[in-house]
Short mmCIF file of C-alpha atoms in Angstrom, two decimals:
data_model
loop_
_atom_site.label_atom_id
_atom_site.label_comp_id
_atom_site.label_asym_id
_atom_site.label_seq_id
_atom_site.Cartn_x
_atom_site.Cartn_y
_atom_site.Cartn_z
CA UNK A 7 182.70 92.13 180.25
CA UNK A 8 180.88 91.44 183.17
CA UNK A 9 179.07 87.58 183.70
CA UNK A 10 178.18 85.92 186.64
CA UNK A 11 177.58 82.05 187.02
CA UNK A 12 178.28 79.76 189.54
CA UNK A 13 180.09 79.77 192.22
CA UNK A 14 179.08 79.51 196.40
CA UNK A 15 180.50 80.03 199.35
CA UNK A 16 180.00 76.55 200.99
CA UNK A 17 181.50 76.27 204.44
CA UNK A 18 179.20 78.44 207.46
CA UNK A 19 179.10 81.83 207.12
CA UNK A 20 178.01 84.59 209.66
CA UNK A 21 174.05 84.21 210.52
CA UNK A 22 171.64 87.54 209.26
CA UNK A 23 168.51 88.24 207.54
CA UNK A 24 168.75 88.65 204.08
CA UNK A 25 169.01 92.00 202.31
CA UNK A 26 164.65 92.93 202.45
CA UNK A 27 162.53 91.46 198.76
CA UNK A 28 159.30 90.68 198.57
CA UNK A 29 158.58 87.02 199.32
CA UNK A 30 156.33 86.23 196.57
CA UNK A 31 158.76 88.98 192.85
CA UNK A 32 161.12 85.37 194.15
CA UNK A 33 162.67 84.62 190.97
CA UNK A 34 164.24 81.24 189.69
CA UNK A 35 167.33 81.80 186.42
CA UNK A 36 164.89 79.71 184.44
CA UNK A 37 161.98 82.05 185.02
CA UNK A 38 164.36 85.35 185.26
CA UNK A 39 164.87 83.49 181.24
CA UNK A 40 161.73 83.18 180.36
CA UNK A 41 161.25 86.98 181.58
CA UNK A 42 164.51 88.08 178.88
CA UNK A 43 163.01 86.31 176.08
CA UNK A 44 159.39 87.28 176.86
CA UNK A 45 160.04 91.26 177.42
CA UNK A 46 162.50 92.23 176.16
CA UNK A 47 162.65 95.18 173.08
CA UNK A 48 165.85 94.59 172.07
CA UNK A 49 164.76 91.07 171.53
CA UNK A 50 161.65 91.76 169.61
CA UNK A 51 163.21 93.78 167.70
CA UNK A 52 166.09 91.42 166.25
CA UNK A 53 162.70 88.38 165.79
CA UNK A 54 160.53 91.47 163.86
CA UNK A 55 163.67 91.83 161.50
CA UNK A 56 163.89 88.38 161.52
CA UNK A 57 160.15 86.96 160.52
CA UNK A 58 160.84 90.35 157.66
CA UNK A 59 163.54 88.29 156.05
CA UNK A 60 161.21 85.18 156.05
CA UNK A 61 158.15 87.29 154.58
CA UNK A 62 161.04 88.58 151.77
CA UNK A 63 162.34 85.84 151.34
CA UNK A 64 158.40 83.73 150.93
CA UNK A 65 157.77 86.75 149.12
CA UNK A 66 160.20 86.49 146.38
CA UNK A 67 160.49 82.72 146.13
CA UNK A 68 158.94 82.32 143.09
CA UNK A 69 160.46 85.39 140.87
CA UNK A 70 161.05 83.56 137.19
CA UNK A 71 158.14 82.41 137.02
CA UNK A 72 155.71 82.55 135.00
CA UNK A 73 153.47 86.41 134.74
CA UNK A 74 150.43 86.66 133.00
CA UNK A 75 148.16 90.21 132.66
CA UNK A 76 145.59 91.44 131.26
CA UNK A 77 145.21 94.63 129.41
CA UNK A 78 141.74 96.70 129.07
CA UNK A 79 140.65 99.01 127.17
CA UNK A 80 137.81 101.51 126.06
CA UNK A 81 137.95 104.66 123.15
CA UNK A 82 136.24 106.71 121.45
CA UNK A 83 137.81 108.71 119.10
CA UNK A 84 137.76 111.48 115.73
CA UNK A 85 140.44 112.53 113.65
CA UNK A 86 140.25 115.43 110.95
CA UNK A 87 142.12 115.45 108.15
CA UNK A 88 142.47 118.75 105.76
CA UNK A 89 143.47 118.55 101.77
CA UNK A 90 144.34 121.93 99.94
CA UNK A 91 142.51 121.05 96.45
CA UNK A 92 144.11 124.59 94.79
CA UNK A 93 146.26 122.04 93.82
CA UNK A 94 143.73 119.92 91.91
CA UNK A 95 141.44 122.46 90.84
CA UNK A 96 144.55 123.79 88.18
CA UNK A 97 145.68 120.04 87.42
CA UNK A 98 142.21 119.45 86.38
CA UNK A 99 142.06 123.19 83.84
CA UNK A 100 145.96 122.09 82.61
CA UNK A 101 144.33 119.22 81.10
CA UNK A 102 140.86 120.87 79.78
CA UNK A 103 143.19 123.60 78.51
CA UNK A 104 145.34 120.72 76.09
CA UNK A 105 142.69 118.74 74.61
CA UNK A 106 141.86 119.61 71.73
CA UNK A 107 139.43 123.56 71.08
CA UNK A 108 136.89 120.63 69.24
CA UNK A 109 136.43 118.72 71.93
CA UNK A 110 136.81 120.78 74.63
CA UNK A 111 133.56 122.83 73.94
CA UNK A 112 131.97 120.47 73.84
CA UNK A 113 132.55 119.60 78.07
CA UNK A 114 130.80 120.61 80.84
CA UNK A 115 131.68 123.66 82.38
CA UNK A 116 133.38 122.04 86.11
CA UNK A 117 131.70 123.47 88.94
CA UNK A 118 133.81 125.23 91.45
CA UNK A 119 136.12 123.14 93.66
CA UNK A 120 136.63 124.70 97.23
CA UNK A 121 139.94 125.52 98.03
CA UNK A 122 140.44 123.11 100.23
CA UNK A 123 138.33 120.48 102.08
CA UNK A 124 138.39 118.27 105.58
CA UNK A 125 137.59 115.06 106.01
CA UNK A 126 136.11 113.52 109.53
CA UNK A 127 136.19 109.93 111.13
CA UNK A 128 134.61 109.60 114.72
CA UNK A 129 134.11 105.90 116.92
CA UNK A 130 134.11 104.60 119.95
CA UNK A 131 135.10 100.97 120.31
CA UNK A 132 137.36 98.43 122.94
CA UNK A 133 140.09 96.19 122.99
CA UNK A 134 140.68 93.60 125.68
CA UNK A 135 143.95 91.33 125.76
CA UNK A 136 145.32 88.78 127.94
CA UNK A 137 149.55 89.36 127.50
CA UNK A 138 152.04 86.10 128.80
CA UNK A 139 155.58 86.13 129.63
CA UNK A 140 157.40 82.97 130.91
CA UNK A 141 161.24 83.94 131.40
CA UNK A 142 163.12 80.74 130.42
CA UNK A 143 166.48 81.14 131.33
CA UNK A 144 167.42 85.29 133.15
CA UNK A 145 171.71 83.66 133.73
CA UNK A 146 170.95 82.32 136.43
CA UNK A 147 169.55 85.77 137.86
CA UNK A 148 166.72 84.61 139.81
CA UNK A 149 168.21 81.97 141.51
CA UNK A 150 171.34 85.18 142.99
CA UNK A 151 167.82 86.56 144.25
CA UNK A 152 166.90 83.85 146.69
CA UNK A 153 169.89 83.25 147.14
CA UNK A 154 171.03 86.77 148.41
CA UNK A 155 167.86 86.94 150.39
CA UNK A 156 168.58 83.81 152.03
CA UNK A 157 171.73 84.64 153.28
CA UNK A 158 170.45 88.15 154.13
CA UNK A 159 168.34 86.08 157.33
CA UNK A 160 171.00 83.52 157.37
CA UNK A 161 172.43 87.59 158.75
CA UNK A 162 169.93 88.43 160.98
CA UNK A 163 169.60 85.01 162.88
CA UNK A 164 173.20 85.38 163.73
CA UNK A 165 171.80 88.96 164.72
CA UNK A 166 169.12 87.74 167.10
CA UNK A 167 170.78 84.60 168.29
CA UNK A 168 174.01 87.13 169.24
CA UNK A 169 171.26 89.84 170.93
CA UNK A 170 169.66 86.46 172.77
CA UNK A 171 173.42 86.54 174.27
CA UNK A 172 174.25 90.06 175.11
CA UNK A 173 170.50 90.55 177.13
CA UNK A 174 170.88 87.19 178.84
CA UNK A 175 174.85 87.65 179.62
CA UNK A 176 173.69 91.28 181.07
CA UNK A 177 170.52 89.31 182.92
CA UNK A 178 172.71 87.14 184.70
CA UNK A 179 175.27 90.33 185.83
CA UNK A 180 172.43 91.53 188.36
CA UNK A 181 170.88 88.59 188.74
CA UNK A 182 174.06 87.37 191.00
CA UNK A 183 174.71 90.32 191.44
CA UNK A 184 172.12 90.84 192.82
CA UNK A 185 172.59 87.60 194.40
CA UNK A 186 175.90 88.23 195.37
CA UNK A 187 175.30 91.91 197.16
CA UNK A 188 172.63 90.68 199.65
CA UNK A 189 175.20 88.33 200.82
CA UNK A 190 177.78 91.15 201.11
CA UNK A 191 175.18 93.22 203.25
CA UNK A 192 174.02 90.63 204.79
CA UNK A 193 177.42 89.82 206.45
CA UNK A 194 177.69 93.44 206.27
CA UNK A 195 174.85 93.63 209.42
CA UNK A 196 175.06 90.36 210.71
CA UNK A 197 179.18 92.27 211.40
CA UNK A 198 177.25 95.59 212.07
CA UNK A 199 175.40 93.96 215.08
CA UNK A 200 178.17 91.95 217.00
CA UNK A 201 180.41 94.63 216.85
CA UNK A 202 176.91 97.13 218.54
CA UNK A 203 176.61 93.74 221.20
CA UNK A 204 180.47 94.10 222.04
CA UNK A 205 180.18 97.93 222.28
CA UNK A 206 177.84 97.58 224.70
CA UNK A 207 179.80 94.94 226.91
CA UNK A 208 182.56 97.65 226.54
CA UNK A 209 180.24 100.40 228.05
CA UNK A 210 179.90 97.89 231.37
CA UNK A 211 183.59 97.46 231.53
CA UNK A 212 184.09 100.54 231.20
CA UNK A 213 181.86 101.27 233.77
CA UNK A 214 183.30 97.97 235.51
CA UNK A 215 186.92 99.74 235.33
CA UNK A 216 188.00 96.96 233.39
CA UNK A 217 187.81 99.15 229.83
CA UNK A 218 190.18 101.91 228.59
CA UNK A 219 188.47 104.75 227.94
CA UNK A 220 190.19 104.29 225.25
CA UNK A 221 189.21 100.31 224.09
CA UNK A 222 186.16 102.22 224.63
CA UNK A 223 186.09 104.93 221.78
CA UNK A 224 187.28 102.69 219.89
CA UNK A 225 184.24 99.73 219.98
CA UNK A 226 182.09 102.80 219.26
CA UNK A 227 184.33 103.81 215.88
CA UNK A 228 184.46 100.01 215.02
CA UNK A 229 180.78 99.76 215.60
CA UNK A 230 179.58 103.27 213.48
CA UNK A 231 182.24 102.04 210.47
CA UNK A 232 180.50 99.74 210.81
CA UNK A 233 177.17 100.26 210.69
CA UNK A 234 177.89 102.61 208.39
CA UNK A 235 179.27 100.29 206.16
CA UNK A 236 175.63 98.09 206.66
CA UNK A 237 173.73 100.40 205.51
CA UNK A 238 175.87 100.62 202.41
CA UNK A 239 175.76 96.96 201.70
CA UNK A 240 172.24 97.11 202.24
CA UNK A 241 171.45 100.41 199.51
CA UNK A 242 173.89 98.66 196.78
CA UNK A 243 171.56 95.95 196.75
CA UNK A 244 168.77 97.42 195.96
CA UNK A 245 169.91 99.85 193.71
CA UNK A 246 171.45 96.20 192.33
CA UNK A 247 167.70 94.51 192.43
CA UNK A 248 166.37 97.80 191.00
CA UNK A 249 167.93 97.18 188.47
CA UNK A 250 167.02 92.95 188.00
CA UNK A 251 163.75 94.68 188.32
CA UNK A 252 163.39 97.42 185.27
CA UNK A 253 165.75 94.99 183.15
CA UNK A 254 162.72 91.72 183.51
CA UNK A 255 159.50 94.33 183.97
CA UNK A 256 158.98 93.59 187.38
CA UNK A 257 156.82 95.75 189.70
CA UNK A 258 158.51 95.11 193.69
CA UNK A 259 161.74 94.14 194.31
CA UNK A 260 163.43 90.96 192.81
CA UNK A 261 164.70 87.60 195.45
CA UNK A 262 167.04 85.50 193.46
CA UNK A 263 166.00 82.31 193.93
CA UNK A 264 169.04 80.91 191.87
CA UNK A 265 171.83 80.99 194.47
CA UNK A 266 175.45 81.78 193.31
CA UNK A 267 177.77 77.71 193.06
CA UNK A 268 181.12 76.77 191.88
CA UNK A 269 182.24 73.30 191.11
CA UNK A 270 184.93 71.99 193.33
CA UNK A 271 185.65 70.15 190.32
CA UNK A 272 187.65 70.76 187.38
CA UNK A 273 185.65 72.45 183.49
CA UNK A 274 186.34 70.45 180.16
CA UNK A 275 188.82 70.67 179.09
CA UNK A 276 190.14 73.34 176.93
CA UNK A 277 189.88 72.40 173.40
CA UNK A 278 186.48 71.04 173.86
CA UNK A 279 185.42 74.65 174.38
CA UNK A 280 187.36 75.91 171.48
CA UNK A 281 185.36 73.76 169.23
CA UNK A 282 182.37 74.60 170.33
CA UNK A 283 182.90 78.62 169.42
CA UNK A 284 184.37 77.29 166.11
CA UNK A 285 181.05 75.64 165.21
CA UNK A 286 178.26 78.60 167.06
CA UNK A 287 179.37 81.95 167.85
CA UNK A 288 177.17 83.87 166.59
CA UNK A 289 179.52 86.43 164.19
CA UNK A 290 180.84 83.39 162.51
CA UNK A 291 177.68 82.39 161.80
CA UNK A 292 176.97 86.91 160.58
CA UNK A 293 180.76 86.77 158.66
CA UNK A 294 179.62 83.41 156.38
CA UNK A 295 175.53 85.47 155.34
CA UNK A 296 177.92 88.12 154.57
CA UNK A 297 180.48 86.14 152.32
CA UNK A 298 176.99 84.48 150.77
CA UNK A 299 175.72 87.79 150.58
CA UNK A 300 178.66 88.90 148.21
CA UNK A 301 178.52 85.93 145.61
CA UNK A 302 175.08 86.12 145.22
CA UNK A 303 176.09 89.42 144.57
CA UNK A 304 178.37 88.97 141.88
CA UNK A 305 176.61 85.56 141.08
CA UNK A 306 173.35 88.73 140.42
CA UNK A 307 175.85 90.08 138.80
CA UNK A 308 177.94 88.00 136.38
CA UNK A 309 173.19 87.32 135.01
CA UNK A 310 173.05 90.55 134.16
CA UNK A 311 175.24 90.28 131.02
CA UNK A 312 173.81 86.38 129.85
CA UNK A 313 172.07 85.10 126.49
CA UNK A 314 167.78 86.15 128.85
CA UNK A 315 165.32 83.98 126.82
CA UNK A 316 162.29 83.95 127.44
CA UNK A 317 158.05 82.54 125.89
CA UNK A 318 155.60 85.63 125.04
CA UNK A 319 152.17 84.91 124.21
CA UNK A 320 148.73 86.92 123.78
CA UNK A 321 145.34 86.70 123.24
CA UNK A 322 142.47 89.21 122.09
CA UNK A 323 139.35 88.55 124.07
CA UNK A 324 137.55 90.92 121.82
CA UNK A 325 139.06 90.12 117.57
CA UNK A 326 137.70 87.21 116.84
CA UNK A 327 140.28 85.53 119.73
CA UNK A 328 143.21 86.44 117.73
CA UNK A 329 146.63 85.57 118.72
CA UNK A 330 150.26 85.64 119.41
CA UNK A 331 152.49 83.96 120.42
CA UNK A 332 156.16 83.34 120.39
CA UNK A 333 159.67 83.00 121.62
CA UNK A 334 162.67 86.20 122.28
CA UNK A 335 166.19 86.39 123.01
CA UNK A 336 167.87 89.00 124.82
CA UNK A 337 171.48 89.35 123.85
CA UNK A 338 173.67 92.63 125.10
CA UNK A 339 175.73 94.00 123.55
CA UNK A 340 176.69 96.32 125.78
CA UNK A 341 175.97 98.59 128.00
CA UNK A 342 176.94 101.81 130.37
CA UNK A 343 177.61 100.38 132.90
CA UNK A 344 181.85 98.30 133.71
CA UNK A 345 181.55 94.88 134.61
CA UNK A 346 184.92 93.43 134.97
CA UNK A 347 184.90 96.84 137.81
CA UNK A 348 181.78 95.64 139.22
CA UNK A 349 183.18 91.97 139.67
CA UNK A 350 186.76 93.27 141.13
CA UNK A 351 184.40 94.58 143.57
CA UNK A 352 182.74 92.08 144.67
CA UNK A 353 185.11 89.58 144.50
CA UNK A 354 186.46 92.12 146.64
CA UNK A 355 183.53 92.20 149.55
CA UNK A 356 184.51 88.12 149.10
CA UNK A 357 188.01 88.16 149.86
CA UNK A 358 187.08 91.08 153.02
CA UNK A 359 184.46 88.63 154.51
CA UNK A 360 186.68 85.58 154.46
CA UNK A 361 190.08 87.83 155.96
CA UNK A 362 186.92 89.15 159.01
CA UNK A 363 186.32 84.53 158.90
CA UNK A 364 190.24 84.98 160.03
CA UNK A 365 190.41 86.91 161.86
CA UNK A 366 187.08 85.85 164.07
CA UNK A 367 188.37 82.93 164.09
CA UNK A 368 192.02 83.47 165.78
CA UNK A 369 189.33 85.81 168.25
CA UNK A 370 187.71 83.79 169.68
CA UNK A 371 190.24 80.94 170.17
CA UNK A 372 191.66 83.87 172.05
CA UNK A 373 188.59 84.68 173.75
CA UNK A 374 187.47 81.51 174.47
CA UNK A 375 191.09 80.44 176.59
CA UNK A 376 191.59 83.77 178.72
CA UNK A 377 187.78 83.14 180.33
CA UNK A 378 188.31 80.08 180.67
CA UNK A 379 192.01 80.64 182.20
CA UNK A 380 190.43 82.93 183.84
CA UNK A 381 186.66 80.31 185.32
CA UNK A 382 189.04 77.76 185.97
CA UNK A 383 192.06 80.31 187.82
CA UNK A 384 189.27 82.05 190.04
CA UNK A 385 187.84 78.71 190.98
CA UNK A 386 191.29 77.45 192.23
CA UNK A 387 191.64 80.75 194.18
CA UNK A 388 187.65 80.11 195.61
CA UNK A 389 188.39 76.64 196.96
CA UNK A 390 192.47 77.91 198.46
CA UNK A 391 190.69 79.99 200.51
CA UNK A 392 188.51 77.75 202.37
CA UNK A 393 192.22 77.97 204.22
CA UNK A 394 191.96 81.06 204.96
CA UNK A 395 187.74 81.04 206.14
CA UNK A 396 188.72 77.96 207.85
CA UNK A 397 191.35 80.22 210.06
CA UNK A 398 189.04 82.77 210.15
CA UNK A 399 186.54 80.87 212.58
CA UNK A 400 189.65 78.83 214.84
CA UNK A 401 190.47 83.12 215.50
CA UNK A 402 187.42 84.54 216.00
CA UNK A 403 186.72 81.01 218.75
CA UNK A 404 190.06 81.61 220.55
CA UNK A 405 188.97 85.71 221.20
CA UNK A 406 185.99 84.01 222.23
CA UNK A 407 187.34 81.87 224.57
CA UNK A 408 189.76 84.54 224.99
CA UNK A 409 187.80 87.38 226.03
CA UNK A 410 186.61 84.66 229.28
CA UNK A 411 189.47 84.01 229.68
CA UNK A 412 190.63 87.58 230.23
CA UNK A 413 192.95 86.66 227.45
CA UNK A 414 192.11 88.98 225.38
CA UNK A 415 189.97 92.21 224.89
CA UNK A 416 186.91 92.60 223.27
CA UNK A 417 188.73 94.58 220.17
CA UNK A 418 190.08 91.61 219.78
CA UNK A 419 187.16 90.05 219.04
CA UNK A 420 185.78 92.51 217.10
CA UNK A 421 188.77 92.43 214.80
CA UNK A 422 188.28 88.59 214.47
CA UNK A 423 184.62 89.31 213.30
CA UNK A 424 185.12 91.42 211.10
CA UNK A 425 187.90 90.06 209.97
CA UNK A 426 185.94 86.77 209.65
CA UNK A 427 183.59 88.70 207.37
CA UNK A 428 186.59 90.85 205.31
CA UNK A 429 187.59 87.43 203.72
CA UNK A 430 183.74 85.57 203.23
CA UNK A 431 183.26 88.58 201.54
CA UNK A 432 185.97 88.68 198.92
CA UNK A 433 185.72 85.02 199.40
CA UNK A 434 182.22 85.77 197.93
CA UNK A 435 183.34 87.94 195.72
CA UNK A 436 186.16 84.67 193.82
CA UNK A 437 183.27 82.36 193.62
CA UNK A 438 181.19 85.25 191.90
CA UNK A 439 183.97 85.66 189.60
CA UNK A 440 184.32 82.28 188.61
CA UNK A 441 180.92 83.38 187.87
CA UNK A 442 182.03 86.62 185.23
CA UNK A 443 184.27 84.22 183.11
CA UNK A 444 181.98 81.36 183.17
CA UNK A 445 178.81 83.45 181.91
CA UNK A 446 181.67 84.44 178.87
CA UNK A 447 183.66 81.38 178.23
CA UNK A 448 180.31 80.34 177.43
CA UNK A 449 179.25 83.38 175.49
CA UNK A 450 181.80 83.27 173.95
CA UNK A 451 180.97 79.38 172.84
CA UNK A 452 177.08 80.84 171.93
CA UNK A 453 176.42 78.81 175.17
CA UNK A 454 175.53 80.78 176.88
CA UNK A 455 171.35 79.25 177.18
CA UNK A 456 173.33 75.81 178.92
CA UNK A 457 174.94 78.53 182.18
CA UNK A 458 171.09 76.67 183.92
CA UNK A 459 172.31 73.43 183.91
CA UNK A 460 176.69 74.37 184.83
CA UNK A 461 174.92 75.93 187.67
CA UNK A 462 172.70 73.21 188.73
CA UNK A 463 175.78 70.45 187.83
CA UNK A 464 177.89 72.34 190.76
CA UNK A 465 177.95 71.03 194.31
CA UNK A 466 179.20 74.77 196.46
CA UNK A 467 176.35 76.44 196.87
CA UNK A 468 175.51 79.65 198.45
CA UNK A 469 172.48 79.42 199.53
#
C-alpha cells in the first residue's frame, strides 16, 4: 500500500508562498499520531474488542471452582385417596357365613358400610437447604476454557495492532501527501508568477519591435498553461488537506509541519528488518492465536471423554441440621458424538494454522525485501537527481544572462524555468516514493510507530 516516510529536497527551490493554511492548525507528525489514537473510530472498536476479551477471561478465571447455592421453599398441599369398600364388605359377609350357626347367631349384625371412603390430608410446611459442589478433576476442561479465552484475547490484541498500523499508514499517506501537494502547488505558483513577468516583458518587446508576434503568442500560451497548472495544483493540495483534516476530525485546513525528509545514508541491512518482521508482524501473532485456539479446542474436546470427579454436600436448614456429603465420579460410557472425527477436525485446524504461519512468514519476508529495495532505490535516485537539479539551475542562470546579452529569448528563459520546476517536482516525487516505501517497510516489520524517529534522523529535509 502507499505510505509516506522521510524525504525532502535539500537544494534551493524557486521561492513561492505555500498553499494557504491556517497557521493555527499547524500539525506535527507526533500530534497527528496522538489525535488519531485518541479519535479514531476504527481503533475505538478494536480496543472495545480487547476490553471484551479481557472481561471474558476475568469472568472465567475461577472456572472449575466450588459452587455453593441455597435452596428454599414454602409449600401447602392437599392429598386425597379414594378407598373402594365393596371387597371389604363382601369379605366380611363371607367370613361370617363360614362360622358355625350357633356362633353366627350370637354376633350382632354388622353396621352398613359405604361402598367407598375418601381419605384426605392437608398441611403446610417449608424447607431450606445449602448445596455445595466442588469439581475435583474435569479432565482439563477448565484449563482448555481459560486457554481458549487467553488465545482469543491474543487474537484481539493482534487485530488491534493491525488496525493501528493500517490507520497510521493511511495517516502517513495523507499527511505527507499533503506536504507533497503543497510543495507542488508552491512550485507551480512560483513558475506561474515567473512566466507572468516574462509574458509582460515579451509584450513590451513586441511593442518595441524586438520580438515577433509568434513569440508573443507563445509567451501568452505558456502563461495560460502555467496558471492552469498552478490552479490545479492548489485545488489538489486543498482536497488532500481536507482528507487529512477529516481523518483526524479537525476543523479547518491542517498545515503539516513535519517535513518530508530523506537520509543520505543507506538504510540498515535488509536482514535486520526481516528479523524484526518475523518477530513483530501482527499477522504472525494472529496466526499463532488461531493455532492456540485450535489446540485448546482439541484439549477441551478430549476432556469431555475423561472421568470427572467432584465432591458434593448438602445441609438442611430446617430439619435439625440434617446433612449429606460425598464424592462422585462420572464416566462417559457412550454418547452420540464421534469423538475421533472431532479430534481429526481439530487437528486439521492446527495443521491449517501451521501452514498459514509458514506461508505468512514467506510472504512477509518477500514483502520486507521488496519494500526495502524500493526505499533504497528511491533514496539513491533522489540523491542522483541532484546533478540534474544543478544542471537545471545552471541552465536557468545562462538563459538569464543570455537574455541580457541578447543571445537568448524570453521563451528560452520561460522554458528553462519550467524545466527546473519539472525537475524539482519529479525529484520531490521520488523522495515522496521513498517515504511511501519506508512506511510500507516499517509496517511490514510491525514498527510503523518508529516512522517519526526515521524522519527526525534524516539529514535532507524539505522544510
